[in-house]
mmCIF file of C-alpha atoms and ligand atoms in Angstrom:
data_model
loop_
_atom_site.group_PDB
_atom_site.id
_atom_site.type_symbol
_atom_site.label_atom_id
_atom_site.label_comp_id
_atom_site.label_asym_id
_atom_site.label_seq_id
_atom_site.Cartn_x
_atom_site.Cartn_y
_atom_site.Cartn_z
ATOM 1 C CA UNK A 1 112.792 112.221 81.125
ATOM 2 C CA UNK A 2 113.529 108.986 79.352
ATOM 3 C CA UNK A 3 114.678 108.843 75.718
ATOM 4 C CA UNK A 4 116.614 106.092 73.876
ATOM 5 C CA UNK A 5 118.374 105.802 70.442
ATOM 6 C CA UNK A 6 119.385 102.770 68.452
ATOM 7 C CA UNK A 7 121.958 101.724 66.296
ATOM 8 C CA UNK A 8 122.857 98.968 63.900
ATOM 9 C CA UNK A 9 122.464 97.682 60.327
ATOM 10 C CA UNK A 10 120.172 94.330 59.786
ATOM 11 C CA UNK A 11 123.249 92.237 58.654
ATOM 12 C CA UNK A 12 126.026 94.310 60.604
ATOM 13 C CA UNK A 13 127.797 92.922 63.772
ATOM 14 C CA UNK A 14 125.295 94.014 66.117
ATOM 15 C CA UNK A 15 122.421 96.248 67.263
ATOM 16 C CA UNK A 16 123.157 98.731 70.084
ATOM 17 C CA UNK A 17 121.060 100.753 72.311
ATOM 18 C CA UNK A 18 121.426 103.489 74.784
ATOM 19 C CA UNK A 19 118.340 104.574 77.310
ATOM 20 C CA UNK A 20 118.729 107.554 78.805
ATOM 21 C CA UNK A 21 116.887 108.956 82.070
ATOM 22 C CA UNK A 22 115.582 105.558 83.936
ATOM 23 C CA UNK A 23 115.420 106.251 87.464
ATOM 24 C CA UNK A 24 117.877 104.556 89.597
ATOM 25 C CA UNK A 25 116.601 101.792 91.641
ATOM 26 C CA UNK A 26 115.026 99.862 89.157
ATOM 27 C CA UNK A 27 115.226 95.892 89.037
ATOM 28 C CA UNK A 28 116.388 94.673 85.456
ATOM 29 C CA UNK A 29 118.149 91.852 84.160
ATOM 30 C CA UNK A 30 119.027 90.662 80.896
ATOM 31 C CA UNK A 31 116.720 87.504 81.215
ATOM 32 C CA UNK A 32 113.767 89.846 81.797
ATOM 33 C CA UNK A 33 114.437 91.622 78.548
ATOM 34 C CA UNK A 34 115.184 88.408 76.594
ATOM 35 C CA UNK A 35 111.877 87.174 77.320
ATOM 36 C CA UNK A 36 110.513 90.027 75.159
ATOM 37 C CA UNK A 37 113.044 89.336 72.719
ATOM 38 C CA UNK A 38 112.077 85.777 72.285
ATOM 39 C CA UNK A 39 108.220 86.825 72.281
ATOM 40 C CA UNK A 40 109.151 89.188 69.166
ATOM 41 C CA UNK A 41 110.570 86.593 67.220
ATOM 42 C CA UNK A 42 107.569 84.243 67.650
ATOM 43 C CA UNK A 43 104.336 84.126 65.195
ATOM 44 C CA UNK A 44 103.328 81.880 62.292
ATOM 45 C CA UNK A 45 104.650 83.534 58.906
ATOM 46 C CA UNK A 46 108.320 84.477 59.803
ATOM 47 C CA UNK A 47 111.222 84.000 57.636
ATOM 48 C CA UNK A 48 114.332 81.913 57.912
ATOM 49 C CA UNK A 49 115.962 84.560 59.846
ATOM 50 C CA UNK A 50 114.303 83.888 62.589
ATOM 51 C CA UNK A 51 115.899 80.384 62.533
ATOM 52 C CA UNK A 52 119.401 81.972 62.459
ATOM 53 C CA UNK A 53 118.933 84.264 65.157
ATOM 54 C CA UNK A 54 118.352 83.823 68.896
ATOM 55 C CA UNK A 55 118.228 87.253 70.419
ATOM 56 C CA UNK A 56 119.997 88.025 73.578
ATOM 57 C CA UNK A 57 120.740 91.235 74.938
ATOM 58 C CA UNK A 58 123.887 92.050 77.026
ATOM 59 C CA UNK A 59 123.590 94.742 79.459
ATOM 60 C CA UNK A 60 126.753 96.902 79.176
ATOM 61 C CA UNK A 61 126.285 99.907 81.573
ATOM 62 C CA UNK A 62 123.666 101.410 83.848
ATOM 63 C CA UNK A 63 122.792 98.659 85.921
ATOM 64 C CA UNK A 64 124.770 97.608 88.883
ATOM 65 C CA UNK A 65 123.787 94.373 91.228
ATOM 66 C CA UNK A 66 120.492 94.043 89.385
ATOM 67 C CA UNK A 67 119.373 97.440 89.759
ATOM 68 C CA UNK A 68 119.691 100.760 87.584
ATOM 69 C CA UNK A 69 121.964 103.224 89.087
ATOM 70 C CA UNK A 70 120.569 106.552 86.969
ATOM 71 C CA UNK A 71 123.479 106.368 84.518
ATOM 72 C CA UNK A 72 122.647 105.834 80.449
ATOM 73 C CA UNK A 73 121.789 102.155 79.929
ATOM 74 C CA UNK A 74 123.927 100.672 77.150
ATOM 75 C CA UNK A 75 122.904 97.671 75.313
ATOM 76 C CA UNK A 76 124.008 95.257 72.700
ATOM 77 C CA UNK A 77 122.178 92.436 70.516
ATOM 78 C CA UNK A 78 124.587 90.470 68.170
ATOM 79 C CA UNK A 79 123.405 89.476 65.010
ATOM 80 C CA UNK A 80 124.198 86.042 64.306
ATOM 81 C CA UNK A 81 123.624 86.265 60.675
ATOM 82 C CA UNK A 82 126.493 88.904 60.410
ATOM 83 C CA UNK A 83 128.860 86.052 60.018
ATOM 84 C CA UNK A 84 127.201 85.321 56.530
ATOM 85 C CA UNK A 85 127.413 89.108 55.710
ATOM 86 C CA UNK A 86 130.883 89.871 56.608
ATOM 87 C CA UNK A 87 132.082 91.103 53.067
ATOM 88 C CA UNK A 88 128.730 92.713 52.247
ATOM 89 C CA UNK A 89 128.638 94.521 55.208
ATOM 90 C CA UNK A 90 132.474 95.114 55.940
ATOM 91 C CA UNK A 91 133.160 98.202 57.552
ATOM 92 C CA UNK A 92 136.586 99.087 56.418
ATOM 93 C CA UNK A 93 137.248 97.662 52.722
ATOM 94 C CA UNK A 94 136.302 99.523 49.578
ATOM 95 C CA UNK A 95 133.448 97.371 48.771
ATOM 96 C CA UNK A 96 134.338 96.725 45.192
ATOM 97 C CA UNK A 97 133.964 93.095 45.011
ATOM 98 C CA UNK A 98 130.488 93.386 46.465
ATOM 99 C CA UNK A 99 127.397 93.479 43.953
ATOM 100 C CA UNK A 100 125.211 96.754 44.517
ATOM 101 C CA UNK A 101 121.523 96.680 44.755
ATOM 102 C CA UNK A 102 120.094 98.727 42.082
ATOM 103 C CA UNK A 103 116.495 97.333 41.800
ATOM 104 C CA UNK A 104 113.598 98.874 44.448
ATOM 105 C CA UNK A 105 110.986 96.747 46.130
ATOM 106 C CA UNK A 106 107.796 98.500 46.017
ATOM 107 C CA UNK A 107 106.740 99.634 49.723
ATOM 108 C CA UNK A 108 110.158 99.292 51.132
ATOM 109 C CA UNK A 109 112.242 102.324 51.893
ATOM 110 C CA UNK A 110 114.632 101.564 49.000
ATOM 111 C CA UNK A 111 113.696 103.990 46.589
ATOM 112 C CA UNK A 112 113.043 107.107 48.698
ATOM 113 C CA UNK A 113 115.514 106.100 51.066
ATOM 114 C CA UNK A 114 118.610 105.687 48.663
ATOM 115 C CA UNK A 115 117.275 108.644 46.577
ATOM 116 C CA UNK A 116 117.375 111.063 50.001
ATOM 117 C CA UNK A 117 120.717 109.700 50.907
ATOM 118 C CA UNK A 118 122.040 109.528 47.269
ATOM 119 C CA UNK A 119 123.343 105.982 47.410
ATOM 120 C CA UNK A 120 123.947 104.081 44.296
ATOM 121 C CA UNK A 121 123.567 101.003 46.407
ATOM 122 C CA UNK A 122 120.249 100.430 47.766
ATOM 123 C CA UNK A 123 121.544 97.998 50.657
ATOM 124 C CA UNK A 124 122.608 101.044 52.669
ATOM 125 C CA UNK A 125 119.095 102.074 52.546
ATOM 126 C CA UNK A 126 117.776 98.484 53.206
ATOM 127 C CA UNK A 127 120.067 97.709 56.216
ATOM 128 C CA UNK A 128 118.760 100.371 58.231
ATOM 129 C CA UNK A 129 114.992 100.444 57.337
ATOM 130 C CA UNK A 130 114.738 96.829 58.306
ATOM 131 C CA UNK A 131 112.598 96.000 60.908
ATOM 132 C CA UNK A 132 115.437 93.812 62.388
ATOM 133 C CA UNK A 133 116.196 97.455 64.395
ATOM 134 C CA UNK A 134 112.781 96.497 66.307
ATOM 135 C CA UNK A 135 114.713 93.965 68.449
ATOM 136 C CA UNK A 136 116.801 96.756 70.196
ATOM 137 C CA UNK A 137 113.727 99.028 70.237
ATOM 138 C CA UNK A 138 111.994 96.205 72.196
ATOM 139 C CA UNK A 139 115.202 95.581 74.533
ATOM 140 C CA UNK A 140 115.421 99.700 75.409
ATOM 141 C CA UNK A 141 111.612 99.786 76.018
ATOM 142 C CA UNK A 142 111.460 96.602 77.952
ATOM 143 C CA UNK A 143 113.492 98.288 80.521
ATOM 144 C CA UNK A 144 111.124 101.372 80.435
ATOM 145 C CA UNK A 145 108.033 98.833 80.757
ATOM 146 C CA UNK A 146 109.549 97.253 83.981
ATOM 147 C CA UNK A 147 109.155 100.769 85.306
ATOM 148 C CA UNK A 148 105.385 101.251 84.611
ATOM 149 C CA UNK A 149 105.061 97.816 85.962
ATOM 150 C CA UNK A 150 106.436 98.849 89.102
ATOM 151 C CA UNK A 151 103.657 101.241 89.273
ATOM 152 C CA UNK A 152 100.850 99.155 88.213
ATOM 153 C CA UNK A 153 100.634 100.058 84.625
ATOM 154 C CA UNK A 154 100.766 96.742 82.461
ATOM 155 C CA UNK A 155 100.720 96.231 78.790
ATOM 156 C CA UNK A 156 99.228 93.476 76.721
ATOM 157 C CA UNK A 157 98.263 92.748 73.089
ATOM 158 C CA UNK A 158 96.404 90.531 70.551
ATOM 159 C CA UNK A 159 95.922 90.386 66.999
ATOM 160 C CA UNK A 160 92.529 91.210 65.688
ATOM 161 C CA UNK A 161 93.206 90.323 61.826
ATOM 162 C CA UNK A 162 95.675 89.240 59.603
ATOM 163 C CA UNK A 163 94.302 89.543 55.931
ATOM 164 C CA UNK A 164 90.713 88.948 55.610
ATOM 165 C CA UNK A 165 90.722 86.463 58.654
ATOM 166 C CA UNK A 166 89.266 88.616 61.203
ATOM 167 C CA UNK A 167 87.706 88.431 64.935
ATOM 168 C CA UNK A 168 84.166 88.618 63.911
ATOM 169 C CA UNK A 169 82.556 88.397 67.519
ATOM 170 C CA UNK A 170 84.052 91.241 69.049
ATOM 171 C CA UNK A 171 81.806 90.971 72.170
ATOM 172 C CA UNK A 172 83.418 87.596 73.028
ATOM 173 C CA UNK A 173 86.797 88.864 72.622
ATOM 174 C CA UNK A 174 85.911 91.840 74.999
ATOM 175 C CA UNK A 175 84.471 89.412 77.410
ATOM 176 C CA UNK A 176 87.792 87.720 77.550
ATOM 177 C CA UNK A 177 89.762 91.070 77.739
ATOM 178 C CA UNK A 178 87.271 91.871 80.533
ATOM 179 C CA UNK A 179 88.125 88.734 82.427
ATOM 180 C CA UNK A 180 91.820 88.745 81.886
ATOM 181 C CA UNK A 181 92.673 92.229 82.917
ATOM 182 C CA UNK A 182 91.378 91.638 86.235
ATOM 183 C CA UNK A 183 94.333 89.543 86.854
ATOM 184 C CA UNK A 184 96.924 91.109 89.206
ATOM 185 C CA UNK A 185 99.105 91.558 86.109
ATOM 186 C CA UNK A 186 96.348 93.571 84.557
ATOM 187 C CA UNK A 187 96.734 93.800 80.587
ATOM 188 C CA UNK A 188 99.822 91.478 80.778
ATOM 189 C CA UNK A 189 97.554 88.498 80.911
ATOM 190 C CA UNK A 190 95.959 89.433 77.777
ATOM 191 C CA UNK A 191 99.622 89.271 76.235
ATOM 192 C CA UNK A 192 99.989 85.700 77.814
ATOM 193 C CA UNK A 193 96.839 84.571 76.542
ATOM 194 C CA UNK A 194 97.587 85.894 73.117
ATOM 195 C CA UNK A 195 100.964 84.166 73.119
ATOM 196 C CA UNK A 196 99.475 80.957 73.470
ATOM 197 C CA UNK A 197 98.372 81.230 69.917
ATOM 198 C CA UNK A 198 100.664 81.206 66.746
ATOM 199 C CA UNK A 199 99.134 84.224 65.195
ATOM 200 C CA UNK A 200 98.455 86.050 68.676
ATOM 201 C CA UNK A 201 94.654 85.636 68.397
ATOM 202 C CA UNK A 202 92.505 85.252 71.141
ATOM 203 C CA UNK A 203 89.612 83.471 69.206
ATOM 204 C CA UNK A 204 90.442 79.850 68.082
ATOM 205 C CA UNK A 205 88.516 79.675 64.587
ATOM 206 C CA UNK A 206 90.022 82.792 63.640
ATOM 207 C CA UNK A 207 93.311 81.611 64.336
ATOM 208 C CA UNK A 208 92.989 78.530 61.898
ATOM 209 C CA UNK A 209 91.723 80.718 59.095
ATOM 210 C CA UNK A 210 94.783 82.979 59.747
ATOM 211 C CA UNK A 211 97.083 80.654 59.686
ATOM 212 C CA UNK A 212 95.701 79.268 56.200
ATOM 213 C CA UNK A 213 95.805 82.589 54.612
ATOM 214 C CA UNK A 214 99.432 82.968 55.629
ATOM 215 C CA UNK A 215 100.003 79.354 54.144
ATOM 216 C CA UNK A 216 98.408 80.374 50.868
ATOM 217 C CA UNK A 217 100.089 83.591 50.779
ATOM 218 C CA UNK A 218 103.386 82.054 50.950
ATOM 219 C CA UNK A 219 102.450 79.504 48.080
ATOM 220 C CA UNK A 220 101.572 82.416 46.160
ATOM 221 C CA UNK A 221 104.987 84.165 46.675
ATOM 222 C CA UNK A 222 102.822 87.003 48.419
ATOM 223 C CA UNK A 223 102.436 88.598 51.933
ATOM 224 C CA UNK A 224 99.842 89.639 54.219
ATOM 225 C CA UNK A 225 99.216 92.570 56.993
ATOM 226 C CA UNK A 226 96.568 92.836 59.595
ATOM 227 C CA UNK A 227 95.556 94.692 62.495
ATOM 228 C CA UNK A 228 96.783 94.541 66.249
ATOM 229 C CA UNK A 229 95.281 96.067 69.548
ATOM 230 C CA UNK A 230 97.393 97.183 72.384
ATOM 231 C CA UNK A 231 95.868 97.626 75.985
ATOM 232 C CA UNK A 232 97.387 99.493 79.031
ATOM 233 C CA UNK A 233 95.548 99.015 82.427
ATOM 234 C CA UNK A 234 96.588 100.773 85.682
ATOM 235 C CA UNK A 235 97.347 104.450 84.063
ATOM 236 C CA UNK A 236 95.962 107.149 86.693
ATOM 237 C CA UNK A 237 93.813 109.832 85.500
ATOM 238 C CA UNK A 238 95.796 113.000 84.460
ATOM 239 C CA UNK A 239 98.719 111.452 82.365
ATOM 240 C CA UNK A 240 99.506 113.767 79.309
ATOM 241 C CA UNK A 241 97.800 116.960 78.911
ATOM 242 C CA UNK A 242 95.590 118.920 76.675
ATOM 243 C CA UNK A 243 97.425 122.195 76.835
ATOM 244 C CA UNK A 244 99.616 121.905 74.106
ATOM 245 C CA UNK A 245 99.741 119.760 70.889
ATOM 246 C CA UNK A 246 102.937 118.084 71.729
ATOM 247 C CA UNK A 247 101.812 117.103 75.161
ATOM 248 C CA UNK A 248 98.635 115.230 74.309
ATOM 249 C CA UNK A 249 99.457 111.969 75.252
ATOM 250 C CA UNK A 250 97.085 110.187 72.296
ATOM 251 C CA UNK A 251 99.229 111.998 69.832
ATOM 252 C CA UNK A 252 102.653 110.574 71.441
ATOM 253 C CA UNK A 253 101.136 107.167 71.574
ATOM 254 C CA UNK A 254 99.971 107.309 68.134
ATOM 255 C CA UNK A 255 103.466 108.707 67.124
ATOM 256 C CA UNK A 256 104.922 105.400 68.897
ATOM 257 C CA UNK A 257 102.865 103.198 66.875
ATOM 258 C CA UNK A 258 103.058 104.862 63.482
ATOM 259 C CA UNK A 259 107.171 104.771 63.908
ATOM 260 C CA UNK A 260 107.057 100.699 63.698
ATOM 261 C CA UNK A 261 108.091 99.719 60.553
ATOM 262 C CA UNK A 262 105.028 99.022 58.093
ATOM 263 C CA UNK A 263 102.516 100.471 60.442
ATOM 264 C CA UNK A 264 100.190 102.585 58.273
ATOM 265 C CA UNK A 265 96.997 103.218 60.439
ATOM 266 C CA UNK A 266 96.596 103.911 64.153
ATOM 267 C CA UNK A 267 93.358 104.289 66.143
ATOM 268 C CA UNK A 268 92.476 104.957 69.663
ATOM 269 C CA UNK A 269 89.498 103.833 71.196
ATOM 270 C CA UNK A 270 86.953 102.758 68.568
ATOM 271 C CA UNK A 271 87.940 105.774 66.595
ATOM 272 C CA UNK A 272 86.958 104.878 63.117
ATOM 273 C CA UNK A 273 83.629 103.207 64.225
ATOM 274 C CA UNK A 274 82.911 106.278 66.275
ATOM 275 C CA UNK A 275 83.204 108.429 63.079
ATOM 276 C CA UNK A 276 79.999 106.772 61.880
ATOM 277 C CA UNK A 277 77.713 106.989 64.583
ATOM 278 C CA UNK A 278 75.849 110.021 66.615
ATOM 279 C CA UNK A 279 77.545 111.554 69.376
ATOM 280 C CA UNK A 280 74.818 109.941 71.597
ATOM 281 C CA UNK A 281 75.993 106.503 70.768
ATOM 282 C CA UNK A 282 79.690 107.070 70.989
ATOM 283 C CA UNK A 283 80.693 109.218 74.234
ATOM 284 C CA UNK A 284 81.270 107.430 77.419
ATOM 285 C CA UNK A 285 78.347 108.078 79.959
ATOM 286 C CA UNK A 286 79.597 108.694 83.506
ATOM 287 C CA UNK A 287 77.717 106.750 86.304
ATOM 288 C CA UNK A 288 78.099 106.194 90.300
ATOM 289 C CA UNK A 289 79.094 102.822 91.728
ATOM 290 C CA UNK A 290 79.613 102.912 95.636
ATOM 291 C CA UNK A 291 79.968 106.530 95.439
ATOM 292 C CA UNK A 292 82.801 106.405 92.672
ATOM 293 C CA UNK A 293 82.569 108.098 89.312
ATOM 294 C CA UNK A 294 82.669 105.249 86.791
ATOM 295 C CA UNK A 295 81.997 105.242 82.784
ATOM 296 C CA UNK A 296 79.661 103.210 81.518
ATOM 297 C CA UNK A 297 81.592 102.401 78.184
ATOM 298 C CA UNK A 298 85.106 102.983 77.028
ATOM 299 C CA UNK A 299 84.744 103.817 73.422
ATOM 300 C CA UNK A 300 87.492 106.924 73.872
ATOM 301 C CA UNK A 301 90.022 104.337 74.541
ATOM 302 C CA UNK A 302 91.172 105.789 77.873
ATOM 303 C CA UNK A 303 92.040 109.276 76.575
ATOM 304 C CA UNK A 304 90.187 112.241 76.435
ATOM 305 C CA UNK A 305 91.841 115.662 75.445
ATOM 306 C CA UNK A 306 94.848 113.939 75.230
ATOM 307 C CA UNK A 307 94.826 113.153 79.110
ATOM 308 C CA UNK A 308 94.449 109.558 80.556
ATOM 309 C CA UNK A 309 90.860 109.338 82.169
ATOM 310 C CA UNK A 310 91.358 106.327 84.312
ATOM 311 C CA UNK A 311 89.880 103.780 81.874
ATOM 312 C CA UNK A 312 92.004 101.136 80.118
ATOM 313 C CA UNK A 313 93.892 102.413 77.287
ATOM 314 C CA UNK A 314 93.045 101.035 73.693
ATOM 315 C CA UNK A 315 95.119 101.391 70.706
ATOM 316 C CA UNK A 316 95.430 99.592 67.485
ATOM 317 C CA UNK A 317 97.765 99.487 64.733
ATOM 318 C CA UNK A 318 97.331 98.499 61.046
ATOM 319 C CA UNK A 319 100.321 96.709 59.644
ATOM 320 C CA UNK A 320 100.682 96.586 55.740
ATOM 321 C CA UNK A 321 101.638 93.744 53.944
ATOM 322 C CA UNK A 322 105.168 93.093 53.921
ATOM 323 C CA UNK A 323 106.990 94.608 50.846
ATOM 324 C CA UNK A 324 109.414 91.683 49.943
ATOM 325 C CA UNK A 325 107.435 89.480 47.651
ATOM 326 C CA UNK A 326 108.933 86.262 46.432
ATOM 327 C CA UNK A 327 106.633 86.862 43.211
ATOM 328 C CA UNK A 328 107.788 90.477 42.738
ATOM 329 C CA UNK A 329 105.877 93.561 41.450
ATOM 330 C CA UNK A 330 107.556 95.684 38.623
ATOM 331 C CA UNK A 331 110.320 97.695 39.442
ATOM 332 C CA UNK A 332 112.917 99.719 37.572
ATOM 333 C CA UNK A 333 116.532 99.084 37.575
ATOM 334 C CA UNK A 334 117.806 102.426 38.842
ATOM 335 C CA UNK A 335 121.106 101.692 36.920
ATOM 336 C CA UNK A 336 120.258 100.427 33.577
ATOM 337 C CA UNK A 337 116.691 102.176 33.476
ATOM 338 C CA UNK A 338 115.049 98.965 32.633
ATOM 339 C CA UNK A 339 111.808 98.028 33.705
ATOM 340 C CA UNK A 340 112.312 94.716 35.574
ATOM 341 C CA UNK A 341 110.641 92.733 38.619
ATOM 342 C CA UNK A 342 111.527 93.875 42.035
ATOM 343 C CA UNK A 343 114.314 92.147 43.889
ATOM 344 C CA UNK A 344 113.679 89.319 46.221
ATOM 345 C CA UNK A 345 115.589 88.560 49.109
ATOM 346 C CA UNK A 346 114.593 86.575 51.926
ATOM 347 C CA UNK A 347 111.738 87.664 54.016
ATOM 348 C CA UNK A 348 108.769 86.999 56.507
ATOM 349 C CA UNK A 349 105.403 86.276 54.684
ATOM 350 C CA UNK A 350 103.405 87.860 57.749
ATOM 351 C CA UNK A 351 104.652 89.624 60.943
ATOM 352 C CA UNK A 352 101.879 90.664 62.639
ATOM 353 C CA UNK A 353 102.225 89.075 65.708
ATOM 354 C CA UNK A 354 105.753 90.298 66.059
ATOM 355 C CA UNK A 355 104.407 93.833 65.362
ATOM 356 C CA UNK A 356 101.900 93.544 68.320
ATOM 357 C CA UNK A 357 104.838 92.563 70.485
ATOM 358 C CA UNK A 358 106.710 95.647 69.432
ATOM 359 C CA UNK A 359 103.984 97.811 69.751
ATOM 360 C CA UNK A 360 103.555 96.605 73.362
ATOM 361 C CA UNK A 361 107.064 97.917 73.801
ATOM 362 C CA UNK A 362 107.341 101.216 71.854
ATOM 363 C CA UNK A 363 104.320 102.937 73.606
ATOM 364 C CA UNK A 364 106.143 102.793 77.141
ATOM 365 C CA UNK A 365 108.355 105.636 76.793
ATOM 366 C CA UNK A 366 105.488 107.810 75.781
ATOM 367 C CA UNK A 367 103.578 106.538 78.657
ATOM 368 C CA UNK A 368 106.607 106.523 81.269
ATOM 369 C CA UNK A 369 107.432 110.238 80.134
ATOM 370 C CA UNK A 370 103.489 111.186 80.894
ATOM 371 C CA UNK A 371 104.175 109.467 84.100
ATOM 372 C CA UNK A 372 107.528 111.011 85.123
ATOM 373 C CA UNK A 373 106.335 114.528 84.353
ATOM 374 C CA UNK A 374 103.522 113.933 86.838
ATOM 375 C CA UNK A 375 105.159 111.923 89.459
ATOM 376 C CA UNK A 376 108.870 112.109 88.638
ATOM 377 C CA UNK A 377 111.874 111.710 90.543
ATOM 378 C CA UNK A 378 115.832 110.641 90.127
ATOM 379 C CA UNK A 379 114.998 107.081 92.073
ATOM 380 C CA UNK A 380 112.145 104.782 92.195
ATOM 381 C CA UNK A 381 111.946 105.405 95.912
ATOM 382 C CA UNK A 382 111.364 108.854 95.403
ATOM 383 C CA UNK A 383 108.895 108.223 92.646
ATOM 384 C CA UNK A 384 107.069 105.950 94.607
ATOM 385 C CA UNK A 385 106.369 108.485 97.602
ATOM 386 C CA UNK A 386 105.077 110.755 95.102
ATOM 387 C CA UNK A 387 102.855 108.472 93.427
ATOM 388 C CA UNK A 388 101.622 107.156 96.668
ATOM 389 C CA UNK A 389 100.522 110.605 97.802
ATOM 390 C CA UNK A 390 98.326 111.374 94.631
ATOM 391 C CA UNK A 391 94.704 111.424 95.524
ATOM 392 C CA UNK A 392 93.389 110.479 92.138
ATOM 393 C CA UNK A 393 94.290 106.760 92.719
HETATM 394 C C1 EPS B 401 113.298 92.180 57.147
HETATM 395 C C2 EPS B 401 113.786 91.236 56.354
HETATM 396 C C3 EPS B 401 113.789 89.952 56.913
HETATM 397 C C4 EPS B 401 113.405 90.011 58.566
HETATM 398 C C5 EPS B 401 113.840 90.877 59.382
HETATM 399 C C6 EPS B 401 112.929 92.330 58.709
HETATM 400 O O1 EPS B 401 115.301 89.837 57.325
HETATM 401 P P1 EPS B 401 116.329 89.276 56.448
HETATM 402 O O2 EPS B 401 116.389 90.073 55.073
HETATM 403 O O3 EPS B 401 117.818 88.751 57.055
HETATM 404 O O4 EPS B 401 115.881 87.789 56.276
HETATM 405 O O5 EPS B 401 113.352 88.588 59.159
HETATM 406 O O6 EPS B 401 113.319 90.813 60.520
HETATM 407 C C7 EPS B 401 114.202 90.380 61.309
HETATM 408 C C8 EPS B 401 115.509 89.920 61.093
HETATM 409 C C9 EPS B 401 113.911 90.817 62.760
HETATM 410 O O7 EPS B 401 114.638 90.380 63.746
HETATM 411 O O8 EPS B 401 112.678 91.117 63.003
HETATM 412 C C10 EPS B 401 113.034 93.692 56.561
HETATM 413 O O9 EPS B 401 113.451 93.818 55.378
HETATM 414 O O10 EPS B 401 112.753 94.454 57.417
#
């Protein structure tokens, strides 16, 4: 089974990652991963840091002559900005000259994190809680994504709303998605289309409203969140299981999305809308088309009983507005116990487009492990044999 770990502080030397359990024989390159890293850095509303970083991955181990060899894959992404943080982030000095951060930002991990670990200097919590870490998550998960793609499982995403700028004609967007997912790269076509927009929205009029909102938030010293949708096509029936809570794929996918910094809500299919309706208006009726069982709708988002049902997987995530505010909320200086304004340090105004890219990546280990549980083997060739024998597809 695939698992991965990341390490690294936002302004430390580098982010590092180890991906374990990837089968042998998977073609992979740094270029392939870098493309996803570049996508993660885009989006209107990002702050100055993205002008400093140009994320590139170095594959240190586990790949030989362009293919995985079954051993752990180690990755490094260097933080260009670390040059400016040498003293503040020194590994070996005593740090006496470095000013401590003692004022927590509401909404960030600053207070809870530094209280938990007993830090006087909040910087220790800031650095690892930062969403910078998602660069390495995307790198690690892009390898897993490549494995899924080899079996025809493609993932895409787009942004549904930023603040109050919302897609209003859902039907029109669904028709676009329906058309795009017929492409040979399935849901990835949604991603390619969304990438043409600076806020990753599929509907033009909402895009300009979203950009205008981000501009005004910036002027006001404020930030914005939003909702994104992640779609996966090509998953066969029967990934995940209903037999135990920890094997339910919907729960595992929700966990992956919820683990992204600033994501505070997750939905599968039209989960929240479904809760307002009668059962007869919600459940996806069966039909027959050329002797094949089909579903007449997909409100369940491709998962029933925690198991893939052969329909497109549809997930949504809600990202709260970024907690670092240029016009800060009240806070308390933990050292002086005085009520003061929260600290401001350079940050983004809106990172929902980036979050949608991260979401595409982080769901892949859950999907891939459910896939490997059913069809797994040590090499791609072995898995391919097992998968092609399956009569469900
Ligand atoms: C982040 C704060 C900003 C973001 C960062 C996440 O960084 P900095 O404090 O260096 O300006 O740009 O995101 C990234 C660096 C990234 O690569 O996504 C935070 O506090 O979470």
